[in-house]
Short mmCIF file of C-alpha atoms in Angstrom, two decimals:
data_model
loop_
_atom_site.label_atom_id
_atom_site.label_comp_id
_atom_site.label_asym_id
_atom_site.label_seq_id
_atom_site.Cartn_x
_atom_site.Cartn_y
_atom_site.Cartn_z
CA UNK A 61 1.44 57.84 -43.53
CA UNK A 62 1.74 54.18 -44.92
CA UNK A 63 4.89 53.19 -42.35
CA UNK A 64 4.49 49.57 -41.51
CA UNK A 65 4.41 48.99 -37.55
CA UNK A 66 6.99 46.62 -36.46
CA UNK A 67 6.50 43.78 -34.44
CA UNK A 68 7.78 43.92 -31.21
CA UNK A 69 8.49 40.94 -29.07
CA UNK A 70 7.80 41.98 -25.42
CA UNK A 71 9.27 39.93 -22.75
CA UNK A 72 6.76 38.77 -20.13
CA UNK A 73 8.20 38.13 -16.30
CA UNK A 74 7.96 34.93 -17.09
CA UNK A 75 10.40 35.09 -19.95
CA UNK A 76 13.98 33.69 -18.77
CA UNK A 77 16.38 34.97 -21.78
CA UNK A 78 18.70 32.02 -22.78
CA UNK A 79 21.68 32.95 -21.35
CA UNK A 80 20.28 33.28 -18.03
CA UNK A 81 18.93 29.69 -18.13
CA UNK A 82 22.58 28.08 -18.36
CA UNK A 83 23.91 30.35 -15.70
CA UNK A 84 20.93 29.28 -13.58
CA UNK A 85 21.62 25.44 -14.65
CA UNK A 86 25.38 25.79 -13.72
CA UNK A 87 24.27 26.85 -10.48
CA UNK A 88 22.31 24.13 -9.69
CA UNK A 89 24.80 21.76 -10.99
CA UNK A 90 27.58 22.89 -8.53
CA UNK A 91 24.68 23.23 -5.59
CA UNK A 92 24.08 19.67 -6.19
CA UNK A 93 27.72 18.92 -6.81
CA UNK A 94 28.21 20.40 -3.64
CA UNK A 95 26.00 17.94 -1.62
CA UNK A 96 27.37 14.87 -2.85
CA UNK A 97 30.55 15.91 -1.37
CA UNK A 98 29.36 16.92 2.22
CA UNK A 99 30.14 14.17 4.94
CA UNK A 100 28.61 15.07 8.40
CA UNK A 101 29.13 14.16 11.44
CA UNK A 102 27.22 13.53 14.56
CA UNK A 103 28.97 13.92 17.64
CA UNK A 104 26.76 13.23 20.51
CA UNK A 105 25.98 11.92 24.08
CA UNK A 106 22.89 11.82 26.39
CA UNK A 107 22.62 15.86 26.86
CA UNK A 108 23.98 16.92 23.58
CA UNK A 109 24.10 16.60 19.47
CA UNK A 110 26.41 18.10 17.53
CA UNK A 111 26.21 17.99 13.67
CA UNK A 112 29.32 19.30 11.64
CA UNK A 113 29.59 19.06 8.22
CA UNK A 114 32.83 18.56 5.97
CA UNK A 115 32.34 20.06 2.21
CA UNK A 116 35.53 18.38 0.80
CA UNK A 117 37.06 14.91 1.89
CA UNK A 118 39.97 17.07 4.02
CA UNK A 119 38.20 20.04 4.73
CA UNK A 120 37.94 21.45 8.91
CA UNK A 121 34.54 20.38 10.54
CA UNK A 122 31.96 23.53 10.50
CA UNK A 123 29.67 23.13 13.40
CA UNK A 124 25.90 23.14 11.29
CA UNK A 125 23.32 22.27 14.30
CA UNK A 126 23.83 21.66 18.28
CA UNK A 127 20.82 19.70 20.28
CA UNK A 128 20.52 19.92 23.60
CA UNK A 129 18.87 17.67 26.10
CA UNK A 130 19.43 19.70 29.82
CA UNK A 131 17.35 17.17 31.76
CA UNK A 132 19.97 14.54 30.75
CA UNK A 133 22.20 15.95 33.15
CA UNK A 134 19.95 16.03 36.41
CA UNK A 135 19.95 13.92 39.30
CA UNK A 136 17.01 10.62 39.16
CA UNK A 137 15.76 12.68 42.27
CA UNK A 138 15.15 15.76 40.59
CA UNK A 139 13.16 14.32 37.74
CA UNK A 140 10.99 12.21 39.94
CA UNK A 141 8.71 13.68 42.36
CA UNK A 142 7.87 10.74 44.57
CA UNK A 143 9.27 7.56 46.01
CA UNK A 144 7.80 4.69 44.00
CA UNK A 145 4.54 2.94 45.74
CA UNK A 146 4.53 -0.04 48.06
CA UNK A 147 2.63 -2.86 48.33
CA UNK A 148 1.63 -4.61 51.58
CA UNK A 149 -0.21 -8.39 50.86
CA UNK A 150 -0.21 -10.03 54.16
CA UNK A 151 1.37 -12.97 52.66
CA UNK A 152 4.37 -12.07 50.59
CA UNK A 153 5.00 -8.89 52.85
CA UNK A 154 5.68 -5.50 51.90
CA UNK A 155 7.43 -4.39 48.18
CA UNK A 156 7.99 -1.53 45.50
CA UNK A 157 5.83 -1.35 42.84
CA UNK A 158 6.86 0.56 39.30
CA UNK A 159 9.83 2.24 38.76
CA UNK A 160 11.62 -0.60 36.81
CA UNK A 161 13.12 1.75 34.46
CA UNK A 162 14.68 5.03 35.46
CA UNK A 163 13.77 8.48 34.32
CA UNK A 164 17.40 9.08 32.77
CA UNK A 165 17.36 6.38 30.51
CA UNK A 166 13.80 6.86 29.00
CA UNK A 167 15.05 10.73 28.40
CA UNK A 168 18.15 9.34 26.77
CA UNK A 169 15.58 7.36 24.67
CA UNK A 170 13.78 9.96 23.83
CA UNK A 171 16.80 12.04 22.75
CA UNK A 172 18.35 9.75 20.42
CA UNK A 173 15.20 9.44 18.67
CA UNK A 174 15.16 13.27 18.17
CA UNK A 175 18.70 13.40 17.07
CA UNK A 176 18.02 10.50 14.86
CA UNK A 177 14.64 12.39 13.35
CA UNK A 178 17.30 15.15 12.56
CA UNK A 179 19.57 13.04 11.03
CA UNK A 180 16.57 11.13 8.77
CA UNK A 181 15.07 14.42 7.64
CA UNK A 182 19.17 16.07 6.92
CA UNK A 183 19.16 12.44 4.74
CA UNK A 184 15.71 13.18 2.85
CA UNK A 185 16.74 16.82 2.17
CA UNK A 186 20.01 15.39 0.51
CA UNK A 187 21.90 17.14 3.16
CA UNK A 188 25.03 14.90 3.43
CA UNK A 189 26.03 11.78 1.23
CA UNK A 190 28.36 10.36 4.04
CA UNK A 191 27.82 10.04 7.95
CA UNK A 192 30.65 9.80 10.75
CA UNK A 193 29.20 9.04 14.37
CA UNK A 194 30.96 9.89 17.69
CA UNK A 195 29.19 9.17 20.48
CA UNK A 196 29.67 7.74 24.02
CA UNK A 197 29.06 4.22 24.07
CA UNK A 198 25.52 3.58 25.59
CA UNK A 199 24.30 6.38 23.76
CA UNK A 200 25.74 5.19 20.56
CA UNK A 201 23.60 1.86 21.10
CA UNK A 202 20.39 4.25 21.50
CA UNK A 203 21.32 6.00 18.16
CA UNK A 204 21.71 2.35 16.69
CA UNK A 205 18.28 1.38 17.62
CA UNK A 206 16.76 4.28 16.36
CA UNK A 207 18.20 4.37 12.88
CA UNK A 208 16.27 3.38 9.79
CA UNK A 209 17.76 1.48 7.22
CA UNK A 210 18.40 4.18 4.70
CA UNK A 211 20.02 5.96 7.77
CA UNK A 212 22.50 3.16 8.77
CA UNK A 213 23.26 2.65 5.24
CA UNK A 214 24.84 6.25 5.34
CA UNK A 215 27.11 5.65 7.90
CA UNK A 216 31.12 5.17 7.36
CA UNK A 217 31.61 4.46 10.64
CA UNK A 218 30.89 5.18 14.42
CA UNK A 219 33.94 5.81 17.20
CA UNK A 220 32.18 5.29 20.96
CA UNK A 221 33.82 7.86 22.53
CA UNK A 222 32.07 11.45 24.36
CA UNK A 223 33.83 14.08 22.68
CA UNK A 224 30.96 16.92 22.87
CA UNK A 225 32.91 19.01 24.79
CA UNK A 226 36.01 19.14 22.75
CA UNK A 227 36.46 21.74 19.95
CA UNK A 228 35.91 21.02 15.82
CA UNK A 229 39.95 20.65 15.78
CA UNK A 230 39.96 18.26 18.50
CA UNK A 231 36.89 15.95 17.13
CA UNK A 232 38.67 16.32 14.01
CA UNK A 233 41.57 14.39 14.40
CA UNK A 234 40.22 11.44 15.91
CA UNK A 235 38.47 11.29 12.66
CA UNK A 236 39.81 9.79 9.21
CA UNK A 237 42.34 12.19 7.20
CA UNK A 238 40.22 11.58 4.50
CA UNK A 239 36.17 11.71 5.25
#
């Protein structure tokens, strides 16, 4: 009855045996091997965003996120209820008052900065190292105005054409071989 008792080594939950830590490690390394070689790219107009991301410098454009902005593409007349006031003074005579800017272009606005708050929080989350735009031209000068610093600095170039109705393939050849 004198047998020695053994120690035994129990392994809690929160025990990670060795070999599982490198396997984990390696994973993480290619995860974040992976990111530094995704390019994205915004293509984008006053209704519509569409983000696509390329894993490898050649790879085919996978669509990742579409935006859409369905006001963009109603009539001034259907976003505005009323005609805009007038103003009789007995002296200069009668003339509109307000509507200086239209309705369309303050939603445009308003869109780029949402597709730019996409882009800025796909850029803190390490989402893409490289950024392609393609948008049509006045709404590429709303994304411009938008961008932060960080943002802009991210950017490999911009083509100001509307190309959110063409396919990945299509969008993808007006693009460099090589993103």
């Amino acid at each position: 009855a004198g047998a020695c008792a053994a120690k035994v080594r129990r392994r809690g939950p929160d025990v990670v045996p060795k070999h599982a830590l490198s396997h984990l490690a390696s994973e993480v390394a290619k995860r974040e091997k992976d990111k530094e070689m995704t390019t994205w790219v915004l293509v984008a107009d006053n209704s519509r965003a569409r983000f696509f991301a390329a894993d490898k410098a050649a790879s085919p454009l996978r669509e990742v996120r579409d935006l859409l902005y369905p006001e963009a593409r109603l009539h001034e007349s259907d976003l505005v209820t009323d005609k805009p006031g007038r103003d009789r003074n007995p002296v200069t005579g009668a003339h509109g008052v307000g509507a200086d800017s239209s309705h369309k272009q303050d939603g445009a606005d308003r869109f780029a900065l949402e597709v730019c708050s996409e882009l800025e929080s796909a850029r803190n989350d390490g989402a893409f190292r490289k950024l392609y735009i393609v948008a049509a031209p006045q709404f590429l000068g709303l994304l411009r105005k938008h961008q932060s610093s960080s943002l802009k600095q991210m950017v490999a170039a911009e083509l100001d054409k509307n190309l959110t109705t063409q396919d990945s393939s299509a969008i993808r050849k007006h693009l460099p071989d090589f993103l």
